[in-house]
Amino acid sequence: MKSNVDEHTSQASHWPLTITGGAVSLLNMFLPLVLVRVLDRSAMGVYKAYFLYMALIPWIFLTAGIGNGLSHWAGYDDKRRQEATRASWTALLVLAGIYLVVALSLQQQMADFLGWSLLQFQLLLAGALMLILGGFFEEAAVAWGAVRRGAWFSSGFDLVRTISMAFAAWHFRSIEAVFVAHIAILSIKISVGVVWGHRLGFQRILFRKSVLLPVLKYAMPVSLAAAVSVATGYSDQILLSRWMGPGDFALYSFGCLLVPPLMIFEQSVNKVLIPELSRAFVDGHINEARNKYKKATSELAWLHIPAAVGLALFADPVVELLYTNQYEGSAVFLRLYAFNYFFNHLPMTLLIGLGVGGAPFWPDSRFSPSLPRSSFMSC
């Protein structure tokens, strides 16, 4: 059964994702610039902790490997690809339901533990649910070869979301209003994606054991490995967000600056490259896969390494320009955090995505002499 989704080709390019995502991410960089001039430092500490926790929850509930697996299944024939994508959507809905039950049952205890109001924590739960479900359409579209469709869908809603959050902060002078705007736009995005994905044939329910088991067998180990990596990689921010006051945590977290265009570039390369490598491995074209991987790491290195040097040298003016002099204490953390980009030119998300049955694909010396770690999310 053929889908209406564009047929994938071996010549798919990451540039539609990079260009559209990069343009929107430049606007996203201005969002904190607006917020720090409208909200106090304590509110900004809650803002940074909110998005930190929200990004962690999909990994904790092992949903991230589902979207990652879409690129893996893209390398197979049309029938298996469609069935695996439908089963992935089904599994994602089930995991989201489990998350919702657990989160609602513990909401008061967790709000007290974090020192947040119940409303703030409920907004966190809603935002995390939107994040779990919100990326499926564009991930599936890109994996199936409709790169431009996925790029415009994702970037268009990100643009509206960023503008809405900035307006909410300026108009209401409330961090809760910012969170509500974020959730509202993601809710619309999910609704549009579900309707569109259903029409295209891949965002439908499929409860079939023979299809669900391979999907889960691939996704669960990948999710678990990534969850451990994220937890250890962001353990400093997780602990400090709990034990530092919101104002002090804002200083620290603003120093953990991941430049959105660079992260978009890495993610775009990964989203396009993983299906291409999956198809190459299925077809037995190992040398082709090696060359594509080598080219991708080279492209990333040309941007990440100079970015690290620039951030380390100009940390003080960067912080003052972006966040005003009330956050000048963030410069020392930014100078240290800049070294993260030295370790970011090999995309760990790509390596995990190429796992077979959850086992990571590790390059030999013909790919690259070393394997630095990569960030999974911006702080």
Tab-separated table of C-alpha atoms in Angstrom:
chain	number	residue	atom	x	y	z
A	1	MET	CA	0.000	0.000	0.000
A	2	LYS	CA	1.531	3.287	-1.085
A	3	SER	CA	1.521	6.383	1.054
A	4	ASN	CA	0.928	9.921	-0.128
A	5	VAL	CA	4.164	10.921	1.549
A	6	ASP	CA	6.915	11.877	-0.873
A	7	GLU	CA	9.087	8.950	-1.878
A	8	HIS	CA	12.469	9.068	-0.211
A	9	THR	CA	15.566	9.235	-2.324
A	10	SER	CA	19.212	8.692	-1.672
A	11	GLN	CA	19.788	12.352	-2.585
A	12	ALA	CA	17.713	13.826	0.266
A	13	SER	CA	19.420	16.878	1.705
A	14	HIS	CA	19.519	18.182	5.245
A	15	TRP	CA	19.624	21.800	4.017
A	16	PRO	CA	15.847	22.453	4.025
A	17	LEU	CA	15.836	21.467	7.700
A	18	THR	CA	19.006	23.418	8.428
A	19	ILE	CA	17.943	26.610	6.652
A	20	THR	CA	14.365	26.797	7.936
A	21	GLY	CA	15.248	25.543	11.403
A	22	GLY	CA	18.274	27.815	11.595
A	23	ALA	CA	16.247	30.872	10.616
A	24	VAL	CA	13.660	30.168	13.312
A	25	SER	CA	16.339	29.341	15.871
A	26	LEU	CA	17.883	32.764	15.297
A	27	LEU	CA	14.549	34.221	16.339
A	28	ASN	CA	14.483	31.815	19.279
A	29	MET	CA	17.751	33.340	20.464
A	30	PHE	CA	15.927	36.628	20.887
A	31	LEU	CA	13.294	35.118	23.180
A	32	PRO	CA	15.524	35.077	26.295
A	33	LEU	CA	16.668	38.577	25.323
A	34	VAL	CA	13.063	39.717	25.604
A	35	LEU	CA	12.339	37.732	28.751
A	36	VAL	CA	15.359	38.955	30.765
A	37	ARG	CA	14.253	42.527	30.089
A	38	VAL	CA	10.660	41.872	31.121
A	39	LEU	CA	10.849	39.277	33.926
A	40	ASP	CA	12.995	39.267	37.045
A	41	ARG	CA	15.917	36.890	37.573
A	42	SER	CA	13.924	34.586	39.833
A	43	ALA	CA	11.276	34.094	37.143
A	44	MET	CA	14.019	33.394	34.619
A	45	GLY	CA	15.381	30.699	36.926
A	46	VAL	CA	11.964	29.009	36.891
A	47	TYR	CA	11.865	29.439	33.099
A	48	LYS	CA	15.210	27.680	32.649
A	49	ALA	CA	14.309	24.880	35.080
A	50	TYR	CA	10.935	24.414	33.356
A	51	PHE	CA	12.464	23.740	29.959
A	52	LEU	CA	15.232	21.624	31.452
A	53	TYR	CA	12.741	19.305	33.192
A	54	MET	CA	10.392	19.317	30.229
A	55	ALA	CA	13.179	18.162	27.909
A	56	LEU	CA	14.176	15.397	30.342
A	57	ILE	CA	10.727	13.845	30.779
A	58	PRO	CA	10.502	12.175	27.319
A	59	TRP	CA	13.825	10.476	28.026
A	60	ILE	CA	12.774	9.388	31.515
A	61	PHE	CA	9.597	7.777	30.150
A	62	LEU	CA	11.552	6.148	27.299
A	63	THR	CA	9.616	7.803	24.479
A	64	ALA	CA	12.571	9.386	22.675
A	65	GLY	CA	13.662	6.140	21.039
A	66	ILE	CA	10.319	5.901	19.228
A	67	GLY	CA	10.976	8.962	17.095
A	68	ASN	CA	14.603	7.951	16.667
A	69	GLY	CA	13.481	4.581	15.325
A	70	LEU	CA	11.461	6.181	12.510
A	71	SER	CA	14.694	6.902	10.690
A	72	HIS	CA	15.836	3.315	11.228
A	73	TRP	CA	12.664	1.838	9.709
A	74	ALA	CA	12.836	4.220	6.750
A	75	GLY	CA	15.469	2.013	5.180
A	76	TYR	CA	13.055	-0.905	4.683
A	77	ASP	CA	10.410	-1.592	2.028
A	78	ASP	CA	7.226	0.519	1.857
A	79	LYS	CA	4.962	-1.989	3.614
A	80	ARG	CA	7.256	-2.591	6.566
A	81	ARG	CA	8.085	1.090	6.818
A	82	GLN	CA	4.407	2.064	6.977
A	83	GLU	CA	3.528	-0.624	9.511
A	84	ALA	CA	6.498	0.271	11.712
A	85	THR	CA	5.588	3.970	11.595
A	86	ARG	CA	1.985	3.265	12.591
A	87	ALA	CA	3.135	0.942	15.367
A	88	SER	CA	5.542	3.659	16.547
A	89	TRP	CA	2.676	6.156	16.815
A	90	THR	CA	0.629	3.583	18.728
A	91	ALA	CA	3.496	2.868	21.131
A	92	LEU	CA	4.048	6.599	21.632
A	93	LEU	CA	0.383	7.116	22.576
A	94	VAL	CA	0.556	4.240	25.081
A	95	LEU	CA	3.732	5.596	26.693
A	96	ALA	CA	2.235	9.098	26.796
A	97	GLY	CA	-0.808	7.664	28.590
A	98	ILE	CA	1.424	5.939	31.161
A	99	TYR	CA	3.312	9.192	31.686
A	100	LEU	CA	0.069	11.106	32.209
A	101	VAL	CA	-1.231	8.642	34.828
A	102	VAL	CA	2.042	8.653	36.776
A	103	ALA	CA	2.495	12.423	36.556
A	104	LEU	CA	-1.031	13.290	37.680
A	105	SER	CA	-0.841	10.887	40.619
A	106	LEU	CA	2.377	12.512	41.890
A	107	GLN	CA	1.785	16.137	40.942
A	108	GLN	CA	1.359	17.589	44.433
A	109	GLN	CA	4.368	15.732	45.860
A	110	MET	CA	6.596	16.753	42.966
A	111	ALA	CA	5.472	20.378	43.108
A	112	ASP	CA	6.372	20.490	46.812
A	113	PHE	CA	9.730	18.796	46.134
A	114	LEU	CA	10.677	21.367	43.513
A	115	GLY	CA	9.336	24.273	45.545
A	116	TRP	CA	6.962	25.263	42.745
A	117	SER	CA	3.309	26.167	42.848
A	118	LEU	CA	0.902	23.428	41.784
A	119	LEU	CA	-0.061	25.516	38.730
A	120	GLN	CA	3.564	25.788	37.590
A	121	PHE	CA	4.057	22.040	37.925
A	122	GLN	CA	0.816	21.281	36.074
A	123	LEU	CA	2.033	23.525	33.254
A	124	LEU	CA	5.252	21.513	33.238
A	125	LEU	CA	3.294	18.260	32.933
A	126	ALA	CA	1.234	19.656	30.064
A	127	GLY	CA	4.307	20.993	28.284
A	128	ALA	CA	6.090	17.636	28.566
A	129	LEU	CA	3.062	15.806	27.156
A	130	MET	CA	3.045	18.194	24.198
A	131	LEU	CA	6.757	17.570	23.704
A	132	ILE	CA	6.319	13.776	23.746
A	133	LEU	CA	3.670	13.879	21.019
A	134	GLY	CA	4.583	17.050	19.161
A	135	GLY	CA	7.593	15.909	17.166
A	136	PHE	CA	6.165	12.771	15.574
A	137	PHE	CA	4.787	14.266	12.368
A	138	GLU	CA	7.950	16.031	11.252
A	139	GLU	CA	10.152	13.101	12.315
A	140	ALA	CA	8.032	10.715	10.238
A	141	ALA	CA	7.850	13.098	7.280
A	142	VAL	CA	11.627	13.554	7.193
A	143	ALA	CA	12.253	9.826	7.644
A	144	TRP	CA	9.914	9.079	4.726
A	145	GLY	CA	11.751	11.525	2.477
A	146	ALA	CA	9.428	14.553	2.698
A	147	VAL	CA	12.213	16.730	4.104
A	148	ARG	CA	10.776	20.067	2.996
A	149	ARG	CA	7.345	19.224	4.391
A	150	GLY	CA	8.811	18.267	7.759
A	151	ALA	CA	11.049	21.337	7.773
A	152	TRP	CA	8.289	23.856	7.044
A	153	PHE	CA	5.860	22.196	9.441
A	154	SER	CA	8.323	22.211	12.326
A	155	SER	CA	9.788	25.648	11.663
A	156	GLY	CA	6.423	27.290	11.034
A	157	PHE	CA	5.014	26.236	14.384
A	158	ASP	CA	8.281	27.064	16.169
A	159	LEU	CA	8.100	30.564	14.740
A	160	VAL	CA	4.527	31.074	15.945
A	161	ARG	CA	5.367	29.571	19.339
A	162	THR	CA	8.345	31.891	19.870
A	163	ILE	CA	6.411	35.011	18.915
A	164	SER	CA	3.483	33.972	21.120
A	165	MET	CA	5.732	33.403	24.135
A	166	ALA	CA	7.449	36.770	23.694
A	167	PHE	CA	4.094	38.538	23.392
A	168	ALA	CA	2.740	36.729	26.485
A	169	ALA	CA	5.773	37.818	28.520
A	170	TRP	CA	5.535	41.423	27.357
A	171	HIS	CA	1.759	41.717	27.785
A	172	PHE	CA	1.159	39.750	30.994
A	173	ARG	CA	4.567	40.119	32.745
A	174	SER	CA	4.087	36.557	34.022
A	175	ILE	CA	6.171	33.417	33.577
A	176	GLU	CA	3.002	31.293	33.756
A	177	ALA	CA	1.608	33.177	30.749
A	178	VAL	CA	4.766	32.275	28.809
A	179	PHE	CA	4.241	28.589	29.616
A	180	VAL	CA	0.566	28.740	28.597
A	181	ALA	CA	1.481	30.274	25.238
A	182	HIS	CA	4.055	27.527	24.687
A	183	ILE	CA	1.532	24.776	25.468
A	184	ALA	CA	-1.251	26.330	23.388
A	185	ILE	CA	0.809	26.473	20.183
A	186	LEU	CA	2.151	22.940	20.673
A	187	SER	CA	-1.424	21.705	21.160
A	188	ILE	CA	-2.418	23.182	17.806
A	189	LYS	CA	0.698	21.706	16.209
A	190	ILE	CA	-0.150	18.217	17.474
A	191	SER	CA	-3.763	18.499	16.290
A	192	VAL	CA	-2.729	19.578	12.797
A	193	GLY	CA	-0.049	16.889	12.675
A	194	VAL	CA	-2.433	14.111	13.706
A	195	VAL	CA	-5.014	15.068	11.063
A	196	TRP	CA	-2.392	15.502	8.357
A	197	GLY	CA	-0.498	12.359	9.335
A	198	HIS	CA	-3.706	10.322	9.319
A	199	ARG	CA	-4.521	11.524	5.819
A	200	LEU	CA	-1.013	10.620	4.653
A	201	GLY	CA	-1.437	7.156	6.123
A	202	PHE	CA	1.309	6.910	8.730
A	203	GLN	CA	-0.157	8.464	11.884
A	204	ARG	CA	-2.710	5.746	12.564
A	205	ILE	CA	-3.255	3.142	15.277
A	206	LEU	CA	-1.809	-0.324	14.664
A	207	PHE	CA	-1.982	-2.940	17.429
A	208	ARG	CA	-0.212	-5.889	15.868
A	209	LYS	CA	2.198	-7.885	17.985
A	210	SER	CA	4.417	-8.891	15.064
A	211	VAL	CA	5.018	-5.200	14.269
A	212	LEU	CA	4.924	-3.636	17.732
A	213	LEU	CA	7.519	-5.958	19.245
A	214	PRO	CA	10.306	-5.104	16.764
A	215	VAL	CA	9.511	-1.393	17.168
A	216	LEU	CA	9.756	-1.629	20.957
A	217	LYS	CA	12.771	-3.941	20.785
A	218	TYR	CA	14.603	-1.248	18.862
A	219	ALA	CA	13.248	1.798	20.698
A	220	MET	CA	13.463	0.778	24.343
A	221	PRO	CA	17.217	0.090	24.582
A	222	VAL	CA	17.903	3.233	22.571
A	223	SER	CA	15.672	5.282	24.894
A	224	LEU	CA	17.216	3.765	28.009
A	225	ALA	CA	20.793	4.357	26.844
A	226	ALA	CA	19.957	7.922	25.856
A	227	ALA	CA	18.136	8.561	29.153
A	228	VAL	CA	21.231	7.522	31.110
A	229	SER	CA	23.436	9.712	28.901
A	230	VAL	CA	21.162	12.720	29.288
A	231	ALA	CA	20.842	12.255	33.045
A	232	THR	CA	24.608	12.114	33.496
A	233	GLY	CA	25.321	14.869	30.982
A	234	TYR	CA	22.880	17.267	32.664
A	235	SER	CA	23.311	16.069	36.239
A	236	ASP	CA	24.861	19.411	37.205
A	237	GLN	CA	21.834	21.403	36.089
A	238	ILE	CA	19.379	18.869	37.493
A	239	LEU	CA	20.973	19.030	40.940
A	240	LEU	CA	21.620	22.766	40.956
A	241	SER	CA	18.089	23.592	39.823
A	242	ARG	CA	16.886	21.854	42.968
A	243	TRP	CA	19.396	23.196	45.481
A	244	MET	CA	20.113	26.706	44.179
A	245	GLY	CA	17.663	29.537	44.353
A	246	PRO	CA	15.923	30.399	41.042
A	247	GLY	CA	17.946	33.590	40.603
A	248	ASP	CA	21.302	31.854	41.088
A	249	PHE	CA	20.255	28.987	38.849
A	250	ALA	CA	19.410	31.517	36.129
A	251	LEU	CA	23.013	32.768	36.276
A	252	TYR	CA	24.415	29.260	35.951
A	253	SER	CA	22.045	28.028	33.250
A	254	PHE	CA	22.491	31.090	31.034
A	255	GLY	CA	26.183	30.224	31.038
A	256	CYS	CA	25.280	26.819	29.569
A	257	LEU	CA	24.662	28.392	26.185
A	258	LEU	CA	23.978	26.036	23.305
A	259	VAL	CA	23.676	28.208	20.210
A	260	PRO	CA	20.384	27.155	18.531
A	261	PRO	CA	21.543	27.432	14.888
A	262	LEU	CA	24.439	25.060	15.595
A	263	MET	CA	22.188	22.564	17.342
A	264	ILE	CA	19.635	22.790	14.526
A	265	PHE	CA	22.421	22.119	12.041
A	266	GLU	CA	23.516	18.985	13.908
A	267	GLN	CA	19.957	17.703	14.305
A	268	SER	CA	19.167	18.372	10.635
A	269	VAL	CA	22.233	16.455	9.492
A	270	ASN	CA	21.255	13.544	11.740
A	271	LYS	CA	17.606	13.434	10.641
A	272	VAL	CA	18.538	13.149	6.982
A	273	LEU	CA	21.660	11.031	7.385
A	274	ILE	CA	20.216	8.256	9.556
A	275	PRO	CA	17.641	7.095	6.931
A	276	GLU	CA	20.317	7.267	4.233
A	277	LEU	CA	22.708	5.129	6.272
A	278	SER	CA	19.922	2.735	7.192
A	279	ARG	CA	19.150	2.185	3.519
A	280	ALA	CA	22.853	1.809	2.720
A	281	PHE	CA	23.286	-0.850	5.409
A	282	VAL	CA	20.163	-2.719	4.306
A	283	ASP	CA	21.483	-2.717	0.721
A	284	GLY	CA	24.963	-3.769	1.860
A	285	HIS	CA	26.674	-0.538	0.712
A	286	ILE	CA	29.024	-0.180	3.678
A	287	ASN	CA	31.551	2.054	1.930
A	288	GLU	CA	28.795	4.439	0.880
A	289	ALA	CA	27.564	4.615	4.486
A	290	ARG	CA	31.109	5.268	5.713
A	291	ASN	CA	31.623	8.116	3.263
A	292	LYS	CA	28.299	9.755	4.141
A	293	TYR	CA	29.088	9.556	7.850
A	294	LYS	CA	32.581	10.978	7.355
A	295	LYS	CA	31.196	13.885	5.330
A	296	ALA	CA	28.599	14.671	8.022
A	297	THR	CA	31.139	14.778	10.857
A	298	SER	CA	33.387	17.014	8.769
A	299	GLU	CA	30.541	19.480	8.111
A	300	LEU	CA	29.728	19.628	11.807
A	301	ALA	CA	33.350	20.154	12.842
A	302	TRP	CA	33.767	23.183	10.570
A	303	LEU	CA	31.114	25.022	12.613
A	304	HIS	CA	31.383	23.598	16.130
A	305	ILE	CA	35.110	24.044	16.684
A	306	PRO	CA	35.274	27.740	15.690
A	307	ALA	CA	32.130	28.337	17.760
A	308	ALA	CA	33.882	26.924	20.835
A	309	VAL	CA	36.875	29.217	20.363
A	310	GLY	CA	34.694	32.265	19.806
A	311	LEU	CA	32.527	31.670	22.860
A	312	ALA	CA	35.554	31.087	25.095
A	313	LEU	CA	37.303	34.273	23.954
A	314	PHE	CA	34.293	36.579	23.956
A	315	ALA	CA	32.199	35.196	26.823
A	316	ASP	CA	31.937	38.509	28.705
A	317	PRO	CA	30.622	40.685	25.853
A	318	VAL	CA	28.349	37.865	24.651
A	319	VAL	CA	26.666	37.583	28.060
A	320	GLU	CA	26.341	41.343	28.522
A	321	LEU	CA	24.947	41.812	25.016
A	322	LEU	CA	22.440	38.977	25.285
A	323	TYR	CA	21.318	39.112	28.898
A	324	THR	CA	22.344	42.575	30.232
A	325	ASN	CA	24.912	43.162	32.967
A	326	GLN	CA	22.667	41.700	35.693
A	327	TYR	CA	23.753	38.278	34.349
A	328	GLU	CA	27.478	39.085	34.057
A	329	GLY	CA	28.225	36.227	36.459
A	330	SER	CA	27.206	33.811	33.699
A	331	ALA	CA	30.337	34.596	31.664
A	332	VAL	CA	32.639	32.317	33.630
A	333	PHE	CA	30.259	29.388	33.138
A	334	LEU	CA	29.934	30.161	29.417
A	335	ARG	CA	33.710	30.181	29.038
A	336	LEU	CA	33.913	26.702	30.541
A	337	TYR	CA	30.848	25.394	28.730
A	338	ALA	CA	32.241	26.458	25.359
A	339	PHE	CA	34.436	23.364	25.404
A	340	ASN	CA	31.239	21.365	24.900
A	341	TYR	CA	31.405	22.267	21.211
A	342	PHE	CA	34.753	20.544	20.868
A	343	PHE	CA	32.951	17.348	21.873
A	344	ASN	CA	29.901	18.016	19.743
A	345	HIS	CA	31.130	17.480	16.199
A	346	LEU	CA	30.447	13.749	16.303
A	347	PRO	CA	26.649	13.409	16.578
A	348	MET	CA	25.940	10.879	19.342
A	349	THR	CA	22.273	11.011	18.403
A	350	LEU	CA	23.288	9.592	15.041
A	351	LEU	CA	25.312	6.774	16.577
A	352	ILE	CA	22.472	5.746	18.855
A	353	GLY	CA	20.008	6.025	15.981
A	354	LEU	CA	21.974	3.457	13.990
A	355	GLY	CA	21.693	0.818	16.706
A	356	VAL	CA	20.458	-2.599	15.716
A	357	GLY	CA	18.208	-3.926	18.448
A	358	GLY	CA	19.391	-1.059	20.637
A	359	ALA	CA	23.116	-1.740	20.220
A	360	PRO	CA	24.919	1.431	19.137
A	361	PHE	CA	26.798	1.560	15.862
A	362	TRP	CA	30.395	2.406	16.695
A	363	PRO	CA	32.646	3.615	13.854
A	364	ASP	CA	36.015	2.004	13.375
A	365	SER	CA	39.205	3.915	12.708
A	366	ARG	CA	38.248	4.436	9.067
A	367	PHE	CA	35.368	6.660	10.214
A	368	SER	CA	37.034	8.696	12.896
A	369	PRO	CA	39.813	8.218	15.454
A	370	SER	CA	37.714	9.162	18.460
A	371	LEU	CA	34.161	9.297	19.778
A	372	PRO	CA	33.378	12.464	21.763
A	373	ARG	CA	30.012	12.877	23.408
A	374	SER	CA	27.249	15.078	22.074
A	375	SER	CA	24.480	17.073	23.693
A	376	PHE	CA	20.967	15.806	23.309
A	377	MET	CA	19.204	19.042	24.045
A	378	SER	CA	19.880	22.697	24.648
A	379	CYS	CA	19.923	23.940	28.208
